[in-house]
């Protein structure tokens, strides 16, 4: 299961669902995208990571660390080896040493602290890019929402599928986003084959962005939403997308979980229609 950062530490007065999941079977794995380190980075790397990683450090051999999102975005979508290509083998092996590293960092070891800080740089750099992209995102969501009828917006709010016209509008937006990202992404070396497109992270992340934008737009105007919240929405879309490549996603964010589940349904639809 892909882990959202808000799932690492149990809610006050509640048992750790992550701990229960990992303890139940040795074949249960926690999949860590680079965004997982974001909260630790914002709080202060050492203290944040040490607290966040406590449960995972009990099960270090059941942790799979993913490659940076920018790298995963450039991977081709061939069905064979889809999950394996995303996993950072070296970092996954090294995670077995993470409990010792955290103990050293807690004790003030400078080398251990530098190592933890370096783990935070990749998601932090990506976040800077997302913050730039978030400029005007609220207005773009509102413009997208205006393309749906009043009836479609009501259906979306209820969790129903919009009309054929609404689905066509959604699909047009998805194609526009996927095409634009594929053309402009520095890590995309070649255009994916038609049957592979839906297996790329770019496609699934764009799908989750569109689905999330549909929900947000149906709830009301987003133009005055603060940048930090819009950035969080973008991160949520990536976490939801990562979950579609594995068994699912663990998150305390209901909107993220909904986006993920809806995306899985649409991916299956795209797979059937070819």
PDB file of C-alpha atoms in Angstrom:
ATOM      1  CA  UNK A   1       0.000   0.000   0.000  1.00  0.00           C
ATOM      2  CA  UNK A   2       1.198   3.505  -0.825  1.00  0.00           C
ATOM      3  CA  UNK A   3       1.487   5.560   2.346  1.00  0.00           C
ATOM      4  CA  UNK A   4       0.388   9.168   2.703  1.00  0.00           C
ATOM      5  CA  UNK A   5       2.406  11.162   5.247  1.00  0.00           C
ATOM      6  CA  UNK A   6      -0.667  11.743   7.438  1.00  0.00           C
ATOM      7  CA  UNK A   7      -0.938   7.970   7.956  1.00  0.00           C
ATOM      8  CA  UNK A   8       2.533   7.508   9.446  1.00  0.00           C
ATOM      9  CA  UNK A   9       1.641   8.737  12.914  1.00  0.00           C
ATOM     10  CA  UNK A  10      -1.616   7.416  14.436  1.00  0.00           C
ATOM     11  CA  UNK A  11      -4.408   9.821  15.238  1.00  0.00           C
ATOM     12  CA  UNK A  12      -4.562  10.886  18.922  1.00  0.00           C
ATOM     13  CA  UNK A  13      -5.995   8.105  21.063  1.00  0.00           C
ATOM     14  CA  UNK A  14      -6.102   5.664  18.141  1.00  0.00           C
ATOM     15  CA  UNK A  15      -3.981   2.560  17.440  1.00  0.00           C
ATOM     16  CA  UNK A  16      -1.628   2.673  14.471  1.00  0.00           C
ATOM     17  CA  UNK A  17      -3.422   1.148  11.475  1.00  0.00           C
ATOM     18  CA  UNK A  18      -0.120   1.105   9.626  1.00  0.00           C
ATOM     19  CA  UNK A  19       1.479  -0.928  12.400  1.00  0.00           C
ATOM     20  CA  UNK A  20      -1.464  -3.352  12.391  1.00  0.00           C
ATOM     21  CA  UNK A  21      -1.232  -3.746   8.603  1.00  0.00           C
ATOM     22  CA  UNK A  22       2.511  -4.458   8.558  1.00  0.00           C
ATOM     23  CA  UNK A  23       2.352  -6.791  11.568  1.00  0.00           C
ATOM     24  CA  UNK A  24      -0.434  -8.884  10.021  1.00  0.00           C
ATOM     25  CA  UNK A  25       1.641 -10.338   7.155  1.00  0.00           C
ATOM     26  CA  UNK A  26       5.272 -10.164   6.121  1.00  0.00           C
ATOM     27  CA  UNK A  27       4.016  -9.837   2.538  1.00  0.00           C
ATOM     28  CA  UNK A  28       2.359  -6.521   3.401  1.00  0.00           C
ATOM     29  CA  UNK A  29       4.555  -3.679   2.198  1.00  0.00           C
ATOM     30  CA  UNK A  30       4.588   0.059   2.826  1.00  0.00           C
ATOM     31  CA  UNK A  31       5.351   1.900  -0.420  1.00  0.00           C
ATOM     32  CA  UNK A  32       7.013   5.279   0.106  1.00  0.00           C
ATOM     33  CA  UNK A  33       6.878   7.965  -2.621  1.00  0.00           C
ATOM     34  CA  UNK A  34       9.262  10.883  -2.305  1.00  0.00           C
ATOM     35  CA  UNK A  35       6.439  13.145  -1.129  1.00  0.00           C
ATOM     36  CA  UNK A  36       6.324  11.145   2.087  1.00  0.00           C
ATOM     37  CA  UNK A  37       9.290  13.122   3.370  1.00  0.00           C
ATOM     38  CA  UNK A  38       7.554  16.426   2.695  1.00  0.00           C
ATOM     39  CA  UNK A  39       5.914  16.805   6.117  1.00  0.00           C
ATOM     40  CA  UNK A  40       9.192  15.932   7.826  1.00  0.00           C
ATOM     41  CA  UNK A  41      10.941  18.530   5.694  1.00  0.00           C
ATOM     42  CA  UNK A  42       8.427  21.218   6.628  1.00  0.00           C
ATOM     43  CA  UNK A  43       8.636  20.447  10.347  1.00  0.00           C
ATOM     44  CA  UNK A  44      12.412  20.240  10.471  1.00  0.00           C
ATOM     45  CA  UNK A  45      14.051  17.213   8.935  1.00  0.00           C
ATOM     46  CA  UNK A  46      15.503  15.341  11.906  1.00  0.00           C
ATOM     47  CA  UNK A  47      12.657  15.678  14.405  1.00  0.00           C
ATOM     48  CA  UNK A  48       9.985  15.200  11.748  1.00  0.00           C
ATOM     49  CA  UNK A  49      11.541  12.153  10.103  1.00  0.00           C
ATOM     50  CA  UNK A  50      12.371  10.489  13.430  1.00  0.00           C
ATOM     51  CA  UNK A  51       8.770  10.753  14.625  1.00  0.00           C
ATOM     52  CA  UNK A  52       7.234   9.891  11.264  1.00  0.00           C
ATOM     53  CA  UNK A  53       9.383   6.826  10.686  1.00  0.00           C
ATOM     54  CA  UNK A  54       8.918   5.163  14.081  1.00  0.00           C
ATOM     55  CA  UNK A  55       6.381   2.583  12.869  1.00  0.00           C
ATOM     56  CA  UNK A  56       8.174   1.895   9.588  1.00  0.00           C
ATOM     57  CA  UNK A  57      11.424   1.321  11.462  1.00  0.00           C
ATOM     58  CA  UNK A  58       9.759  -1.586  13.257  1.00  0.00           C
ATOM     59  CA  UNK A  59       9.322  -3.270   9.850  1.00  0.00           C
ATOM     60  CA  UNK A  60      12.273  -2.053   7.735  1.00  0.00           C
ATOM     61  CA  UNK A  61      12.216  -5.118   5.455  1.00  0.00           C
ATOM     62  CA  UNK A  62       8.590  -4.403   4.523  1.00  0.00           C
ATOM     63  CA  UNK A  63       9.334  -0.971   3.096  1.00  0.00           C
ATOM     64  CA  UNK A  64       9.628  -0.174  -0.616  1.00  0.00           C
ATOM     65  CA  UNK A  65      11.133   3.215  -1.465  1.00  0.00           C
ATOM     66  CA  UNK A  66      10.108   4.656  -4.820  1.00  0.00           C
ATOM     67  CA  UNK A  67      12.306   6.563  -7.214  1.00  0.00           C
ATOM     68  CA  UNK A  68      11.832  10.367  -7.320  1.00  0.00           C
ATOM     69  CA  UNK A  69       8.577  11.467  -8.929  1.00  0.00           C
ATOM     70  CA  UNK A  70      10.418  13.198 -11.768  1.00  0.00           C
ATOM     71  CA  UNK A  71      12.135   9.892 -12.600  1.00  0.00           C
ATOM     72  CA  UNK A  72       8.942   7.832 -12.292  1.00  0.00           C
ATOM     73  CA  UNK A  73       7.185  10.281 -14.605  1.00  0.00           C
ATOM     74  CA  UNK A  74       9.609   9.396 -17.384  1.00  0.00           C
ATOM     75  CA  UNK A  75       9.187   5.620 -17.126  1.00  0.00           C
ATOM     76  CA  UNK A  76       7.500   3.832 -20.026  1.00  0.00           C
ATOM     77  CA  UNK A  77       4.193   2.070 -19.504  1.00  0.00           C
ATOM     78  CA  UNK A  78       4.950  -1.486 -20.584  1.00  0.00           C
ATOM     79  CA  UNK A  79       2.806  -3.803 -18.439  1.00  0.00           C
ATOM     80  CA  UNK A  80       5.646  -6.177 -17.506  1.00  0.00           C
ATOM     81  CA  UNK A  81       7.695  -4.837 -14.603  1.00  0.00           C
ATOM     82  CA  UNK A  82       5.429  -1.845 -14.026  1.00  0.00           C
ATOM     83  CA  UNK A  83       5.912  -1.783 -10.238  1.00  0.00           C
ATOM     84  CA  UNK A  84       9.527  -2.933 -10.292  1.00  0.00           C
ATOM     85  CA  UNK A  85      10.619  -0.014 -12.495  1.00  0.00           C
ATOM     86  CA  UNK A  86       9.303   2.459  -9.923  1.00  0.00           C
ATOM     87  CA  UNK A  87      11.141   0.964  -6.959  1.00  0.00           C
ATOM     88  CA  UNK A  88      14.500   2.446  -5.985  1.00  0.00           C
ATOM     89  CA  UNK A  89      16.352  -0.787  -5.216  1.00  0.00           C
ATOM     90  CA  UNK A  90      19.380   0.817  -3.567  1.00  0.00           C
ATOM     91  CA  UNK A  91      17.303   3.064  -1.269  1.00  0.00           C
ATOM     92  CA  UNK A  92      14.984   0.161  -0.443  1.00  0.00           C
ATOM     93  CA  UNK A  93      17.946  -1.998   0.609  1.00  0.00           C
ATOM     94  CA  UNK A  94      19.396   0.884   2.587  1.00  0.00           C
ATOM     95  CA  UNK A  95      16.142   1.380   4.493  1.00  0.00           C
ATOM     96  CA  UNK A  96      17.042  -1.633   6.639  1.00  0.00           C
ATOM     97  CA  UNK A  97      19.743   0.644   8.095  1.00  0.00           C
ATOM     98  CA  UNK A  98      17.311   3.481   8.694  1.00  0.00           C
ATOM     99  CA  UNK A  99      16.464   2.623  12.339  1.00  0.00           C
ATOM    100  CA  UNK A 100      20.170   2.834  13.239  1.00  0.00           C
ATOM    101  CA  UNK A 101      20.523   6.045  11.227  1.00  0.00           C
ATOM    102  CA  UNK A 102      17.630   7.676  13.083  1.00  0.00           C
ATOM    103  CA  UNK A 103      19.077   6.682  16.447  1.00  0.00           C
ATOM    104  CA  UNK A 104      22.358   8.273  15.439  1.00  0.00           C
ATOM    105  CA  UNK A 105      20.555  11.422  14.262  1.00  0.00           C
ATOM    106  CA  UNK A 106      18.663  11.648  17.546  1.00  0.00           C
ATOM    107  CA  UNK A 107      22.013  11.472  19.315  1.00  0.00           C
ATOM    108  CA  UNK A 108      23.250  14.409  17.239  1.00  0.00           C
ATOM    109  CA  UNK A 109      25.519  12.574  14.788  1.00  0.00           C
ATOM    110  CA  UNK A 110      26.326  15.117  12.049  1.00  0.00           C
ATOM    111  CA  UNK A 111      26.733  12.521   9.270  1.00  0.00           C
ATOM    112  CA  UNK A 112      23.360  10.925  10.025  1.00  0.00           C
ATOM    113  CA  UNK A 113      21.683  14.334  10.096  1.00  0.00           C
ATOM    114  CA  UNK A 114      23.199  15.252   6.700  1.00  0.00           C
ATOM    115  CA  UNK A 115      21.906  11.969   5.259  1.00  0.00           C
ATOM    116  CA  UNK A 116      18.354  12.674   6.465  1.00  0.00           C
ATOM    117  CA  UNK A 117      18.446  16.248   5.180  1.00  0.00           C
ATOM    118  CA  UNK A 118      19.589  15.007   1.755  1.00  0.00           C
ATOM    119  CA  UNK A 119      16.561  12.676   1.623  1.00  0.00           C
ATOM    120  CA  UNK A 120      14.342  15.738   1.981  1.00  0.00           C
ATOM    121  CA  UNK A 121      15.832  17.699  -0.917  1.00  0.00           C
ATOM    122  CA  UNK A 122      14.203  15.881  -3.831  1.00  0.00           C
ATOM    123  CA  UNK A 123      10.579  16.332  -2.669  1.00  0.00           C
ATOM    124  CA  UNK A 124      11.357  19.883  -1.564  1.00  0.00           C
ATOM    125  CA  UNK A 125      12.627  20.776  -5.043  1.00  0.00           C
ATOM    126  CA  UNK A 126       9.568  19.167  -6.593  1.00  0.00           C
ATOM    127  CA  UNK A 127       7.358  21.148  -4.222  1.00  0.00           C
ATOM    128  CA  UNK A 128       8.921  24.370  -5.479  1.00  0.00           C
ATOM    129  CA  UNK A 129       7.845  23.369  -8.975  1.00  0.00           C
ATOM    130  CA  UNK A 130       4.324  22.535  -7.802  1.00  0.00           C
ATOM    131  CA  UNK A 131       4.071  25.913  -6.079  1.00  0.00           C
ATOM    132  CA  UNK A 132       4.833  27.602  -9.406  1.00  0.00           C
ATOM    133  CA  UNK A 133       2.247  25.452 -11.168  1.00  0.00           C
ATOM    134  CA  UNK A 134      -0.313  26.312  -8.466  1.00  0.00           C
ATOM    135  CA  UNK A 135      -0.274  29.948  -9.576  1.00  0.00           C
ATOM    136  CA  UNK A 136      -3.659  30.468 -11.208  1.00  0.00           C
ATOM    137  CA  UNK A 137      -4.727  26.859 -10.536  1.00  0.00           C
ATOM    138  CA  UNK A 138      -7.864  27.935  -8.668  1.00  0.00           C
ATOM    139  CA  UNK A 139      -8.971  29.995 -11.663  1.00  0.00           C
ATOM    140  CA  UNK A 140      -8.246  27.082 -14.023  1.00  0.00           C
ATOM    141  CA  UNK A 141     -10.349  24.763 -11.861  1.00  0.00           C
ATOM    142  CA  UNK A 142     -13.219  27.270 -11.959  1.00  0.00           C
ATOM    143  CA  UNK A 143     -12.939  27.526 -15.754  1.00  0.00           C
ATOM    144  CA  UNK A 144     -12.986  23.721 -16.013  1.00  0.00           C
ATOM    145  CA  UNK A 145     -16.069  23.556 -13.788  1.00  0.00           C
ATOM    146  CA  UNK A 146     -17.916  26.034 -15.995  1.00  0.00           C
ATOM    147  CA  UNK A 147     -17.731  23.455 -18.789  1.00  0.00           C
ATOM    148  CA  UNK A 148     -20.147  21.197 -16.890  1.00  0.00           C
ATOM    149  CA  UNK A 149     -23.893  21.719 -16.810  1.00  0.00           C
ATOM    150  CA  UNK A 150     -25.636  22.530 -13.536  1.00  0.00           C
ATOM    151  CA  UNK A 151     -27.015  18.998 -13.525  1.00  0.00           C
ATOM    152  CA  UNK A 152     -23.561  17.508 -14.025  1.00  0.00           C
ATOM    153  CA  UNK A 153     -22.119  19.531 -11.145  1.00  0.00           C
ATOM    154  CA  UNK A 154     -24.938  18.278  -8.907  1.00  0.00           C
ATOM    155  CA  UNK A 155     -24.178  14.694  -9.964  1.00  0.00           C
ATOM    156  CA  UNK A 156     -20.467  15.152  -9.261  1.00  0.00           C
ATOM    157  CA  UNK A 157     -21.246  16.525  -5.788  1.00  0.00           C
ATOM    158  CA  UNK A 158     -23.287  13.400  -5.087  1.00  0.00           C
ATOM    159  CA  UNK A 159     -20.458  11.161  -6.303  1.00  0.00           C
ATOM    160  CA  UNK A 160     -22.267  10.121  -9.479  1.00  0.00           C
ATOM    161  CA  UNK A 161     -20.902   9.983 -13.030  1.00  0.00           C
ATOM    162  CA  UNK A 162     -21.853  13.070 -15.079  1.00  0.00           C
ATOM    163  CA  UNK A 163     -23.720  12.928 -18.386  1.00  0.00           C
ATOM    164  CA  UNK A 164     -22.124  11.816 -21.650  1.00  0.00           C
ATOM    165  CA  UNK A 165     -21.427  15.484 -22.406  1.00  0.00           C
ATOM    166  CA  UNK A 166     -19.828  15.872 -18.968  1.00  0.00           C
ATOM    167  CA  UNK A 167     -17.636  12.809 -19.452  1.00  0.00           C
ATOM    168  CA  UNK A 168     -16.569  14.150 -22.860  1.00  0.00           C
ATOM    169  CA  UNK A 169     -15.585  17.445 -21.237  1.00  0.00           C
ATOM    170  CA  UNK A 170     -13.612  15.585 -18.580  1.00  0.00           C
ATOM    171  CA  UNK A 171     -11.878  13.456 -21.216  1.00  0.00           C
ATOM    172  CA  UNK A 172     -10.958  16.524 -23.311  1.00  0.00           C
ATOM    173  CA  UNK A 173      -9.327  18.082 -20.267  1.00  0.00           C
ATOM    174  CA  UNK A 174      -7.473  14.847 -19.510  1.00  0.00           C
ATOM    175  CA  UNK A 175      -6.133  14.536 -23.076  1.00  0.00           C
ATOM    176  CA  UNK A 176      -5.017  18.179 -23.044  1.00  0.00           C
ATOM    177  CA  UNK A 177      -3.153  17.738 -19.759  1.00  0.00           C
ATOM    178  CA  UNK A 178      -1.530  14.417 -20.659  1.00  0.00           C
ATOM    179  CA  UNK A 179      -0.422  15.656 -24.071  1.00  0.00           C
ATOM    180  CA  UNK A 180       1.031  18.844 -22.618  1.00  0.00           C
ATOM    181  CA  UNK A 181       2.967  17.063 -19.866  1.00  0.00           C
ATOM    182  CA  UNK A 182       4.298  14.343 -22.173  1.00  0.00           C
ATOM    183  CA  UNK A 183       5.570  16.965 -24.598  1.00  0.00           C
ATOM    184  CA  UNK A 184       7.162  19.160 -21.973  1.00  0.00           C
ATOM    185  CA  UNK A 185       8.525  16.730 -19.387  1.00  0.00           C
ATOM    186  CA  UNK A 186      12.330  16.563 -19.429  1.00  0.00           C
ATOM    187  CA  UNK A 187      12.424  12.862 -18.520  1.00  0.00           C
ATOM    188  CA  UNK A 188      10.117  11.618 -21.282  1.00  0.00           C
ATOM    189  CA  UNK A 189      12.462  10.228 -23.896  1.00  0.00           C
ATOM    190  CA  UNK A 190       9.876   8.932 -26.326  1.00  0.00           C
ATOM    191  CA  UNK A 191       6.131   9.118 -26.825  1.00  0.00           C
ATOM    192  CA  UNK A 192       4.540   6.036 -25.185  1.00  0.00           C
ATOM    193  CA  UNK A 193       2.738   3.482 -27.315  1.00  0.00           C
ATOM    194  CA  UNK A 194      -1.040   3.825 -27.328  1.00  0.00           C
ATOM    195  CA  UNK A 195      -1.575   0.730 -25.187  1.00  0.00           C
ATOM    196  CA  UNK A 196       1.018   1.937 -22.687  1.00  0.00           C
ATOM    197  CA  UNK A 197      -0.214   5.493 -22.088  1.00  0.00           C
ATOM    198  CA  UNK A 198      -2.637   4.580 -19.286  1.00  0.00           C
ATOM    199  CA  UNK A 199       0.184   2.764 -17.487  1.00  0.00           C
ATOM    200  CA  UNK A 200       2.368   5.856 -17.200  1.00  0.00           C
ATOM    201  CA  UNK A 201       2.520   7.924 -14.037  1.00  0.00           C
ATOM    202  CA  UNK A 202       1.960  11.047 -16.117  1.00  0.00           C
ATOM    203  CA  UNK A 203      -1.391   9.746 -17.389  1.00  0.00           C
ATOM    204  CA  UNK A 204      -2.566   8.547 -13.975  1.00  0.00           C
ATOM    205  CA  UNK A 205      -1.426  11.696 -12.185  1.00  0.00           C
ATOM    206  CA  UNK A 206      -3.227  13.835 -14.777  1.00  0.00           C
ATOM    207  CA  UNK A 207      -6.328  11.667 -14.371  1.00  0.00           C
ATOM    208  CA  UNK A 208      -6.248  12.174 -10.596  1.00  0.00           C
ATOM    209  CA  UNK A 209      -5.696  15.909 -11.065  1.00  0.00           C
ATOM    210  CA  UNK A 210      -8.745  16.097 -13.351  1.00  0.00           C
ATOM    211  CA  UNK A 211     -10.926  14.019 -11.009  1.00  0.00           C
ATOM    212  CA  UNK A 212      -9.896  16.128  -8.042  1.00  0.00           C
ATOM    213  CA  UNK A 213     -10.531  19.328 -10.011  1.00  0.00           C
ATOM    214  CA  UNK A 214     -14.018  18.036 -10.873  1.00  0.00           C
ATOM    215  CA  UNK A 215     -14.839  17.503  -7.198  1.00  0.00           C
ATOM    216  CA  UNK A 216     -13.366  20.818  -6.092  1.00  0.00           C
ATOM    217  CA  UNK A 217     -15.010  22.749  -8.909  1.00  0.00           C
ATOM    218  CA  UNK A 218     -18.397  21.186  -8.152  1.00  0.00           C
ATOM    219  CA  UNK A 219     -18.072  22.279  -4.512  1.00  0.00           C
ATOM    220  CA  UNK A 220     -17.700  25.943  -5.448  1.00  0.00           C
ATOM    221  CA  UNK A 221     -15.285  28.621  -6.646  1.00  0.00           C
ATOM    222  CA  UNK A 222     -11.593  27.841  -6.035  1.00  0.00           C
ATOM    223  CA  UNK A 223     -10.037  31.097  -7.238  1.00  0.00           C
ATOM    224  CA  UNK A 224      -9.504  32.386  -3.690  1.00  0.00           C
ATOM    225  CA  UNK A 225      -8.004  29.144  -2.382  1.00  0.00           C
ATOM    226  CA  UNK A 226      -4.562  29.760  -0.890  1.00  0.00           C
ATOM    227  CA  UNK A 227      -1.496  28.515  -2.743  1.00  0.00           C
ATOM    228  CA  UNK A 228      -0.465  26.133   0.046  1.00  0.00           C
ATOM    229  CA  UNK A 229      -3.804  24.331  -0.137  1.00  0.00           C
ATOM    230  CA  UNK A 230      -3.642  24.111  -3.927  1.00  0.00           C
ATOM    231  CA  UNK A 231      -0.147  22.613  -3.660  1.00  0.00           C
ATOM    232  CA  UNK A 232      -1.488  20.052  -1.173  1.00  0.00           C
ATOM    233  CA  UNK A 233      -4.198  19.137  -3.697  1.00  0.00           C
ATOM    234  CA  UNK A 234      -1.513  18.535  -6.327  1.00  0.00           C
ATOM    235  CA  UNK A 235       0.465  16.310  -3.956  1.00  0.00           C
ATOM    236  CA  UNK A 236      -2.717  14.401  -3.089  1.00  0.00           C
ATOM    237  CA  UNK A 237      -3.304  13.742  -6.785  1.00  0.00           C
ATOM    238  CA  UNK A 238       0.178  12.237  -7.115  1.00  0.00           C
ATOM    239  CA  UNK A 239      -0.279  10.054  -4.008  1.00  0.00           C
ATOM    240  CA  UNK A 240      -3.641   8.855  -5.359  1.00  0.00           C
ATOM    241  CA  UNK A 241      -2.000   8.088  -8.722  1.00  0.00           C
ATOM    242  CA  UNK A 242       0.854   6.129  -7.128  1.00  0.00           C
ATOM    243  CA  UNK A 243      -1.720   4.025  -5.300  1.00  0.00           C
ATOM    244  CA  UNK A 244      -3.172   2.818  -8.617  1.00  0.00           C
ATOM    245  CA  UNK A 245       0.104   1.017  -9.378  1.00  0.00           C
ATOM    246  CA  UNK A 246      -0.010  -0.920  -6.099  1.00  0.00           C
ATOM    247  CA  UNK A 247      -2.694  -2.360  -3.812  1.00  0.00           C
ATOM    248  CA  UNK A 248      -4.093   1.017  -2.856  1.00  0.00           C
ATOM    249  CA  UNK A 249      -3.375   3.990  -0.639  1.00  0.00           C
ATOM    250  CA  UNK A 250      -3.422   4.539   3.114  1.00  0.00           C
ATOM    251  CA  UNK A 251      -4.471   8.084   3.979  1.00  0.00           C
ATOM    252  CA  UNK A 252      -6.614   9.910   6.511  1.00  0.00           C
ATOM    253  CA  UNK A 253      -7.649  12.350   3.772  1.00  0.00           C
ATOM    254  CA  UNK A 254     -11.118  11.301   2.559  1.00  0.00           C
ATOM    255  CA  UNK A 255     -10.880  13.341  -0.643  1.00  0.00           C
ATOM    256  CA  UNK A 256      -7.566  11.732  -1.569  1.00  0.00           C
ATOM    257  CA  UNK A 257      -8.989   8.244  -0.959  1.00  0.00           C
ATOM    258  CA  UNK A 258     -12.054   9.075  -3.065  1.00  0.00           C
ATOM    259  CA  UNK A 259      -9.876  10.386  -5.909  1.00  0.00           C
ATOM    260  CA  UNK A 260      -7.786   7.213  -5.803  1.00  0.00           C
ATOM    261  CA  UNK A 261     -10.790   4.872  -5.887  1.00  0.00           C
ATOM    262  CA  UNK A 262     -12.440   6.784  -8.719  1.00  0.00           C
ATOM    263  CA  UNK A 263      -9.198   6.776 -10.698  1.00  0.00           C
ATOM    264  CA  UNK A 264      -8.924   2.984 -10.393  1.00  0.00           C
ATOM    265  CA  UNK A 265     -12.427   2.668 -11.820  1.00  0.00           C
ATOM    266  CA  UNK A 266     -11.635   4.919 -14.792  1.00  0.00           C
ATOM    267  CA  UNK A 267      -8.324   3.158 -15.468  1.00  0.00           C
ATOM    268  CA  UNK A 268     -10.195  -0.126 -15.706  1.00  0.00           C
ATOM    269  CA  UNK A 269     -12.663   1.494 -18.120  1.00  0.00           C
ATOM    270  CA  UNK A 270      -9.805   2.775 -20.298  1.00  0.00           C
ATOM    271  CA  UNK A 271      -8.195  -0.673 -20.225  1.00  0.00           C
ATOM    272  CA  UNK A 272     -11.389  -2.358 -21.433  1.00  0.00           C
ATOM    273  CA  UNK A 273     -12.078   0.071 -24.257  1.00  0.00           C
ATOM    274  CA  UNK A 274      -8.415   0.004 -25.326  1.00  0.00           C
TER     275      UNK A 274
END
